[in-house]
Amino acid sequence: MDNKKRGLSRRSMLAGTAAGVIAPVVVSASAGSAPAAAAGMTRNITVYADYVPGSTRVGYGLEPGKPTIPGPLLECYEGDTLVIELVNNTDKRLSIHPHGVNYDTKSDGSPFNDSFNKPYETKTYTWKTRTAYQAANGFWMPGSAGYWHYHDHAFDGDHGTIGLLKGLYGGLIVRKRGDLLPSKQFTVVFTEMWINHQIAPNTPIFEANLGERVEFICIGHGNLMHTFHLHAHRWADTRTGMLTSATDNAPIVDNKTLDPGNSFGFQVIAGDGVGPGAWMYHCHVQQHSDDGMSGVFLVRNADGGMPAGAQEAIDRFKGHQHGTTAAPNATGASAHSHH
């Protein structure tokens, strides 16, 4: 049930000693504000595209032969440059295309610009970020900070459709210096009727201890409109999910639209005001929820112990009727669907 994957310290990563972390969960040394770091650092990352063992699904990973779905969560600060060396270990052409950052046509990651890896080819993609700046007309141009994502744009087609169905996607965070850093991170990707390429009751169980600062990175793909709802927790509808002051009147939400190509993120304190327990997350399009688009956010006791009643709730979740939509099969496609 514990599907946590330990990764590298976010503090060391953002300071430049490491450049990517394994999704969906990473444990940093501690929470707090971001450490001081030199502006405009270049971070070199090698990403491997491989078939998932035992299937024809494909994922990105930070080690050869060890793809994950979603792929590694990549992070940097505004002003940094990410140099992605993509190693294609498959017999198909593929690429890596980012949202929210700057790149030239050679790093577009699309067949439109003749930017992709041929089978078994290694290619370098360069992504640049920037801080907000004041234009000549006095208006301010936005920086790159945000919760973004990356995905294939070339696998067996010109638009990335098949690559996304195979599992070639991941999260990308660009932070402003001074942003609070979380203790735990969860990447949640809604693709067709799947969550991280699974349907209930096999969707991820995300875990945190009571009081830990938790960051959700939510990404939408496919052809269907979704929403993301988290039980018993809420966040500000801002860049970070947090308010900037006691007088900040940003809307507070616990359900947000997650359409294909969209992404957002937020931070919450696990169990704040409600205590430990098993809390549901799901798509609030009711047919989608019925058909398996739901999962569990397990808030353990502060000492890591299982809260009273939580295991029973998880057992009930696993025994619920979850509709008729089949899980992705070995080809990465659903065997059948209502849609």
Short mmCIF file of C-alpha atoms in Angstrom, two decimals:
data_model
loop_
_atom_site.label_atom_id
_atom_site.label_comp_id
_atom_site.label_asym_id
_atom_site.label_seq_id
_atom_site.Cartn_x
_atom_site.Cartn_y
_atom_site.Cartn_z
CA MET A 1 0.00 0.00 0.00
CA ASP A 2 2.95 2.30 0.65
CA ASN A 3 3.85 3.44 -2.86
CA LYS A 4 6.26 6.17 -1.82
CA LYS A 5 9.39 6.48 -3.93
CA ARG A 6 12.24 8.19 -2.17
CA GLY A 7 14.24 10.58 -4.28
CA LEU A 8 16.81 13.32 -3.96
CA SER A 9 16.63 16.22 -1.53
CA ARG A 10 14.84 19.12 -3.17
CA ARG A 11 17.20 21.53 -1.44
CA SER A 12 20.28 19.91 -2.98
CA MET A 13 18.49 19.57 -6.32
CA LEU A 14 17.54 23.23 -6.54
CA ALA A 15 21.02 24.22 -5.40
CA GLY A 16 22.38 22.48 -8.48
CA THR A 17 23.78 19.17 -7.20
CA ALA A 18 20.89 17.26 -8.75
CA ALA A 19 18.40 18.15 -11.41
CA GLY A 20 15.42 15.84 -11.32
CA VAL A 21 13.36 13.89 -8.87
CA ILE A 22 11.34 10.74 -9.20
CA ALA A 23 7.55 11.22 -9.29
CA PRO A 24 5.15 10.78 -7.67
CA VAL A 25 6.64 11.25 -4.20
CA VAL A 26 9.89 12.80 -3.01
CA VAL A 27 11.00 13.42 0.54
CA SER A 28 13.23 16.46 1.07
CA ALA A 29 15.30 17.11 4.15
CA SER A 30 12.73 19.50 5.60
CA ALA A 31 10.15 22.07 4.62
CA GLY A 32 10.84 25.79 4.56
CA SER A 33 11.71 28.63 2.27
CA ALA A 34 13.94 28.00 -0.71
CA PRO A 35 17.71 28.31 -0.16
CA ALA A 36 19.73 31.04 -1.76
CA ALA A 37 21.16 29.96 -5.10
CA ALA A 38 23.01 31.63 -7.91
CA ALA A 39 20.74 33.07 -10.60
CA GLY A 40 20.85 31.63 -14.07
CA MET A 41 22.26 28.19 -13.28
CA THR A 42 22.46 25.59 -16.02
CA ARG A 43 21.21 22.16 -14.95
CA ASN A 44 22.11 19.13 -17.04
CA ILE A 45 19.66 16.21 -16.88
CA THR A 46 19.77 12.89 -18.70
CA VAL A 47 16.32 11.40 -19.29
CA TYR A 48 15.81 7.91 -20.70
CA ALA A 49 12.76 6.83 -22.71
CA ASP A 50 12.19 3.08 -22.32
CA TYR A 51 9.50 0.48 -22.65
CA VAL A 52 7.94 -0.43 -19.31
CA PRO A 53 9.08 -3.99 -18.58
CA GLY A 54 6.45 -6.57 -19.44
CA SER A 55 4.36 -4.24 -21.58
CA THR A 56 4.45 -1.96 -24.62
CA ARG A 57 3.86 1.13 -22.51
CA VAL A 58 6.65 3.68 -22.61
CA GLY A 59 7.85 6.08 -19.91
CA TYR A 60 10.58 8.54 -19.07
CA GLY A 61 13.10 7.81 -16.32
CA LEU A 62 16.33 9.08 -14.78
CA GLU A 63 18.00 5.68 -15.16
CA PRO A 64 18.14 3.44 -18.23
CA GLY A 65 15.57 0.66 -18.16
CA LYS A 66 13.66 2.17 -15.22
CA PRO A 67 10.86 4.30 -16.68
CA THR A 68 8.08 5.62 -14.46
CA ILE A 69 4.56 6.77 -15.30
CA PRO A 70 4.41 9.72 -14.69
CA GLY A 71 8.02 10.45 -15.59
CA PRO A 72 10.49 12.21 -13.28
CA LEU A 73 9.37 15.49 -11.77
CA LEU A 74 11.79 18.20 -12.95
CA GLU A 75 12.36 21.42 -11.01
CA CYS A 76 14.32 24.64 -11.31
CA TYR A 77 14.22 28.32 -10.36
CA GLU A 78 13.30 31.22 -12.65
CA GLY A 79 16.38 32.22 -14.60
CA ASP A 80 17.77 28.69 -14.79
CA THR A 81 18.39 26.72 -17.98
CA LEU A 82 17.57 23.03 -18.20
CA VAL A 83 19.63 21.05 -20.69
CA ILE A 84 17.81 17.76 -21.26
CA GLU A 85 19.75 14.92 -22.87
CA LEU A 86 17.03 12.54 -24.02
CA VAL A 87 18.14 8.97 -24.69
CA ASN A 88 15.65 7.07 -26.82
CA ASN A 89 15.94 3.37 -26.00
CA THR A 90 12.92 2.40 -28.11
CA ASP A 91 12.45 1.35 -31.71
CA LYS A 92 10.13 4.32 -32.38
CA ARG A 93 10.84 8.00 -32.86
CA LEU A 94 9.83 10.16 -29.88
CA SER A 95 10.58 13.50 -28.23
CA ILE A 96 10.16 15.64 -25.14
CA HIS A 97 8.09 18.82 -25.42
CA PRO A 98 7.70 21.26 -22.46
CA HIS A 99 5.01 23.72 -21.42
CA GLY A 100 5.70 27.06 -19.74
CA VAL A 101 9.38 27.56 -20.62
CA ASN A 102 11.33 29.06 -23.52
CA TYR A 103 13.06 27.05 -26.25
CA ASP A 104 14.13 27.44 -29.89
CA THR A 105 12.68 25.44 -32.76
CA LYS A 106 15.41 22.80 -32.46
CA SER A 107 14.22 22.06 -28.92
CA ASP A 108 10.49 22.23 -29.73
CA GLY A 109 10.17 18.46 -29.53
CA SER A 110 7.69 18.24 -32.42
CA PRO A 111 7.85 16.78 -35.93
CA PHE A 112 6.48 20.15 -37.12
CA ASN A 113 9.94 21.58 -36.45
CA ASP A 114 11.79 18.35 -37.30
CA SER A 115 12.64 18.12 -33.59
CA PHE A 116 12.60 14.57 -32.22
CA ASN A 117 14.78 11.55 -31.48
CA LYS A 118 15.01 8.84 -34.07
CA PRO A 119 14.87 5.25 -32.77
CA TYR A 120 17.80 4.63 -30.38
CA GLU A 121 19.05 8.20 -30.89
CA THR A 122 20.25 10.61 -28.18
CA LYS A 123 19.34 14.29 -28.62
CA THR A 124 19.73 17.42 -26.49
CA TYR A 125 16.84 19.80 -25.76
CA THR A 126 17.43 23.18 -24.09
CA TRP A 127 14.72 24.85 -21.98
CA LYS A 128 15.23 28.36 -20.65
CA THR A 129 13.33 30.22 -17.94
CA ARG A 130 13.15 33.88 -16.99
CA THR A 131 11.98 36.17 -14.23
CA ALA A 132 9.28 38.79 -14.75
CA TYR A 133 10.54 41.97 -16.38
CA GLN A 134 9.21 45.44 -17.17
CA ALA A 135 8.67 46.10 -20.86
CA ALA A 136 9.35 49.43 -22.57
CA ASN A 137 5.67 50.37 -22.38
CA GLY A 138 5.72 50.07 -18.60
CA PHE A 139 3.75 46.85 -18.45
CA TRP A 140 5.25 43.79 -16.82
CA MET A 141 5.89 40.62 -18.76
CA PRO A 142 5.42 37.37 -16.83
CA GLY A 143 8.22 35.10 -15.76
CA SER A 144 8.27 31.32 -16.06
CA ALA A 145 7.22 30.38 -12.52
CA GLY A 146 4.42 27.84 -12.44
CA TYR A 147 3.38 24.22 -12.33
CA TRP A 148 3.95 22.96 -15.87
CA HIS A 149 4.49 19.64 -17.60
CA TYR A 150 6.29 17.89 -20.45
CA HIS A 151 5.31 15.09 -22.83
CA ASP A 152 6.11 13.30 -26.06
CA HIS A 153 5.07 14.90 -29.35
CA ALA A 154 6.32 12.38 -31.92
CA PHE A 155 5.73 8.73 -30.93
CA ASP A 156 4.03 6.96 -33.87
CA GLY A 157 2.42 10.23 -35.03
CA ASP A 158 2.86 13.96 -35.41
CA HIS A 159 0.93 15.27 -32.39
CA GLY A 160 1.97 13.14 -29.43
CA THR A 161 -1.38 11.38 -29.11
CA ILE A 162 -0.02 7.83 -29.02
CA GLY A 163 2.93 8.78 -26.82
CA LEU A 164 0.58 10.23 -24.21
CA LEU A 165 -1.54 7.07 -24.28
CA LYS A 166 1.63 5.04 -23.81
CA GLY A 167 2.68 7.03 -20.71
CA LEU A 168 5.24 9.55 -21.98
CA TYR A 169 4.55 12.51 -19.70
CA GLY A 170 5.76 14.13 -16.49
CA GLY A 171 5.67 17.24 -14.31
CA LEU A 172 7.79 20.38 -14.49
CA ILE A 173 7.99 23.05 -11.76
CA VAL A 174 9.59 26.47 -12.16
CA ARG A 175 9.83 28.22 -8.80
CA LYS A 176 10.37 31.78 -7.74
CA ARG A 177 13.20 32.22 -5.29
CA GLY A 178 11.77 32.33 -1.81
CA ASP A 179 8.93 29.92 -2.57
CA LEU A 180 8.14 27.52 0.25
CA LEU A 181 9.38 24.00 -0.39
CA PRO A 182 7.21 20.99 0.50
CA SER A 183 8.07 17.87 2.44
CA LYS A 184 6.16 15.61 0.03
CA GLN A 185 5.18 15.89 -3.64
CA PHE A 186 2.49 14.01 -5.55
CA THR A 187 2.09 14.13 -9.34
CA VAL A 188 -1.49 13.38 -10.41
CA VAL A 189 -2.18 12.96 -14.13
CA PHE A 190 -5.70 12.52 -15.54
CA THR A 191 -5.56 10.89 -18.98
CA GLU A 192 -8.83 9.69 -20.48
CA MET A 193 -10.34 7.60 -17.63
CA TRP A 194 -7.06 6.91 -15.84
CA ILE A 195 -5.14 8.43 -12.96
CA ASN A 196 -1.42 7.94 -13.56
CA HIS A 197 -2.41 5.26 -16.08
CA GLN A 198 -4.42 3.31 -13.49
CA ILE A 199 -8.09 3.05 -12.51
CA ALA A 200 -9.54 2.43 -9.07
CA PRO A 201 -8.92 0.48 -6.96
CA ASN A 202 -5.35 0.43 -8.32
CA THR A 203 -4.85 4.19 -8.40
CA PRO A 204 -2.03 5.64 -6.25
CA ILE A 205 -2.39 5.90 -2.50
CA PHE A 206 -0.53 9.11 -1.64
CA GLU A 207 0.75 9.27 1.92
CA ALA A 208 1.87 12.01 4.30
CA ASN A 209 2.08 12.45 8.04
CA LEU A 210 -0.18 14.86 9.90
CA GLY A 211 1.20 18.41 9.64
CA GLU A 212 3.54 17.83 6.70
CA ARG A 213 3.55 20.36 3.88
CA VAL A 214 2.34 18.53 0.77
CA GLU A 215 2.50 19.67 -2.85
CA PHE A 216 0.16 18.36 -5.54
CA ILE A 217 1.05 18.76 -9.23
CA CYS A 218 -2.07 18.13 -11.33
CA ILE A 219 -1.90 17.55 -15.10
CA GLY A 220 -4.56 16.80 -17.71
CA HIS A 221 -4.13 14.86 -20.97
CA GLY A 222 -6.28 13.00 -23.49
CA ASN A 223 -9.67 13.98 -24.90
CA LEU A 224 -11.92 14.30 -21.84
CA MET A 225 -12.72 17.19 -19.51
CA HIS A 226 -12.02 16.46 -15.85
CA THR A 227 -11.96 18.19 -12.49
CA PHE A 228 -9.66 17.49 -9.54
CA HIS A 229 -11.25 17.37 -6.09
CA LEU A 230 -9.47 16.69 -2.79
CA HIS A 231 -11.55 15.78 0.26
CA ALA A 232 -11.18 17.78 3.51
CA HIS A 233 -8.43 20.07 2.15
CA ARG A 234 -8.59 23.35 0.24
CA TRP A 235 -6.19 25.79 -1.36
CA ALA A 236 -6.05 29.32 -2.75
CA ASP A 237 -6.57 29.58 -6.50
CA THR A 238 -3.18 31.23 -6.96
CA ARG A 239 0.13 30.21 -8.49
CA THR A 240 1.22 28.34 -5.36
CA GLY A 241 -2.11 27.55 -3.70
CA MET A 242 -1.21 29.89 -0.84
CA LEU A 243 -2.30 33.39 0.18
CA THR A 244 0.21 36.25 0.22
CA SER A 245 -1.27 38.08 3.23
CA ALA A 246 -4.20 38.18 5.66
CA THR A 247 -5.98 40.54 3.25
CA ASP A 248 -5.41 38.44 0.12
CA ASN A 249 -8.91 37.74 -1.22
CA ALA A 250 -7.96 35.09 -3.78
CA PRO A 251 -10.71 32.46 -4.19
CA ILE A 252 -10.36 29.36 -2.02
CA VAL A 253 -11.18 26.10 -3.82
CA ASP A 254 -11.20 22.35 -3.27
CA ASN A 255 -12.20 21.42 -6.81
CA LYS A 256 -10.62 22.73 -10.02
CA THR A 257 -11.05 22.05 -13.73
CA LEU A 258 -8.32 19.88 -15.23
CA ASP A 259 -8.80 19.86 -18.99
CA PRO A 260 -6.39 18.26 -21.50
CA GLY A 261 -3.14 20.22 -21.64
CA ASN A 262 -3.89 22.08 -18.41
CA SER A 263 -1.77 21.91 -15.27
CA PHE A 264 -1.78 23.50 -11.86
CA GLY A 265 -0.29 22.90 -8.44
CA PHE A 266 -0.80 23.82 -4.84
CA GLN A 267 0.41 23.13 -1.33
CA VAL A 268 -1.62 22.04 1.69
CA ILE A 269 -0.81 21.02 5.25
CA ALA A 270 -1.80 17.36 5.56
CA GLY A 271 -4.80 16.96 7.84
CA ASP A 272 -4.84 20.63 8.83
CA GLY A 273 -8.06 21.30 10.75
CA VAL A 274 -9.46 17.84 10.03
CA GLY A 275 -6.94 15.42 11.46
CA PRO A 276 -5.43 12.21 10.12
CA GLY A 277 -7.43 9.73 8.08
CA ALA A 278 -8.04 8.30 4.64
CA TRP A 279 -9.27 11.10 2.37
CA MET A 280 -10.45 10.63 -1.20
CA TYR A 281 -9.24 12.50 -4.30
CA HIS A 282 -11.15 12.08 -7.56
CA CYS A 283 -12.57 13.55 -10.74
CA HIS A 284 -15.87 15.26 -9.94
CA VAL A 285 -17.39 14.44 -13.33
CA GLN A 286 -19.66 11.85 -11.76
CA GLN A 287 -19.51 9.24 -14.51
CA HIS A 288 -15.72 9.45 -14.44
CA SER A 289 -15.67 8.98 -10.67
CA ASP A 290 -18.02 6.00 -11.01
CA ASP A 291 -15.78 4.50 -13.68
CA GLY A 292 -12.61 4.49 -11.59
CA MET A 293 -11.16 8.01 -11.47
CA SER A 294 -10.63 8.13 -7.71
CA GLY A 295 -7.85 7.45 -5.25
CA VAL A 296 -6.78 7.84 -1.62
CA PHE A 297 -4.79 10.54 0.17
CA LEU A 298 -3.74 8.83 3.41
CA VAL A 299 -2.84 11.25 6.18
CA ARG A 300 -1.08 9.20 8.83
CA ASN A 301 -0.65 10.16 12.45
CA ALA A 302 2.16 12.62 13.17
CA ASP A 303 4.40 9.70 14.19
CA GLY A 304 3.65 7.83 10.96
CA GLY A 305 1.21 5.39 12.49
CA MET A 306 -2.04 4.34 10.84
CA PRO A 307 -5.02 6.41 12.05
CA ALA A 308 -8.01 4.66 13.57
CA GLY A 309 -10.45 3.62 10.86
CA ALA A 310 -8.14 4.46 7.94
CA GLN A 311 -7.36 0.89 6.94
CA GLU A 312 -11.05 0.03 7.05
CA ALA A 313 -11.79 3.01 4.77
CA ILE A 314 -9.12 1.89 2.31
CA ASP A 315 -10.53 -1.65 2.36
CA ARG A 316 -14.00 -0.26 1.61
CA PHE A 317 -12.54 1.81 -1.24
CA LYS A 318 -10.94 -1.28 -2.74
CA GLY A 319 -14.26 -3.10 -2.49
CA HIS A 320 -16.36 -0.37 -4.11
CA GLN A 321 -17.97 -0.77 -7.51
CA HIS A 322 -15.74 1.13 -9.92
CA GLY A 323 -17.68 0.88 -13.17
CA THR A 324 -16.83 -0.91 -16.38
CA THR A 325 -13.96 1.07 -17.89
CA ALA A 326 -11.01 -1.27 -18.32
CA ALA A 327 -7.55 -0.44 -17.09
CA PRO A 328 -4.90 0.32 -19.73
CA ASN A 329 -3.74 -2.90 -21.31
CA ALA A 330 -0.26 -3.79 -22.49
CA THR A 331 -0.54 -1.47 -25.48
CA GLY A 332 -1.27 1.50 -23.25
CA ALA A 333 -4.88 1.79 -24.49
CA SER A 334 -8.09 1.04 -22.68
CA ALA A 335 -9.69 -2.24 -23.71
CA HIS A 336 -13.07 -0.54 -23.78
CA SER A 337 -14.71 2.66 -22.63
CA HIS A 338 -18.03 4.43 -22.55
CA HIS A 339 -16.46 7.45 -24.27
#
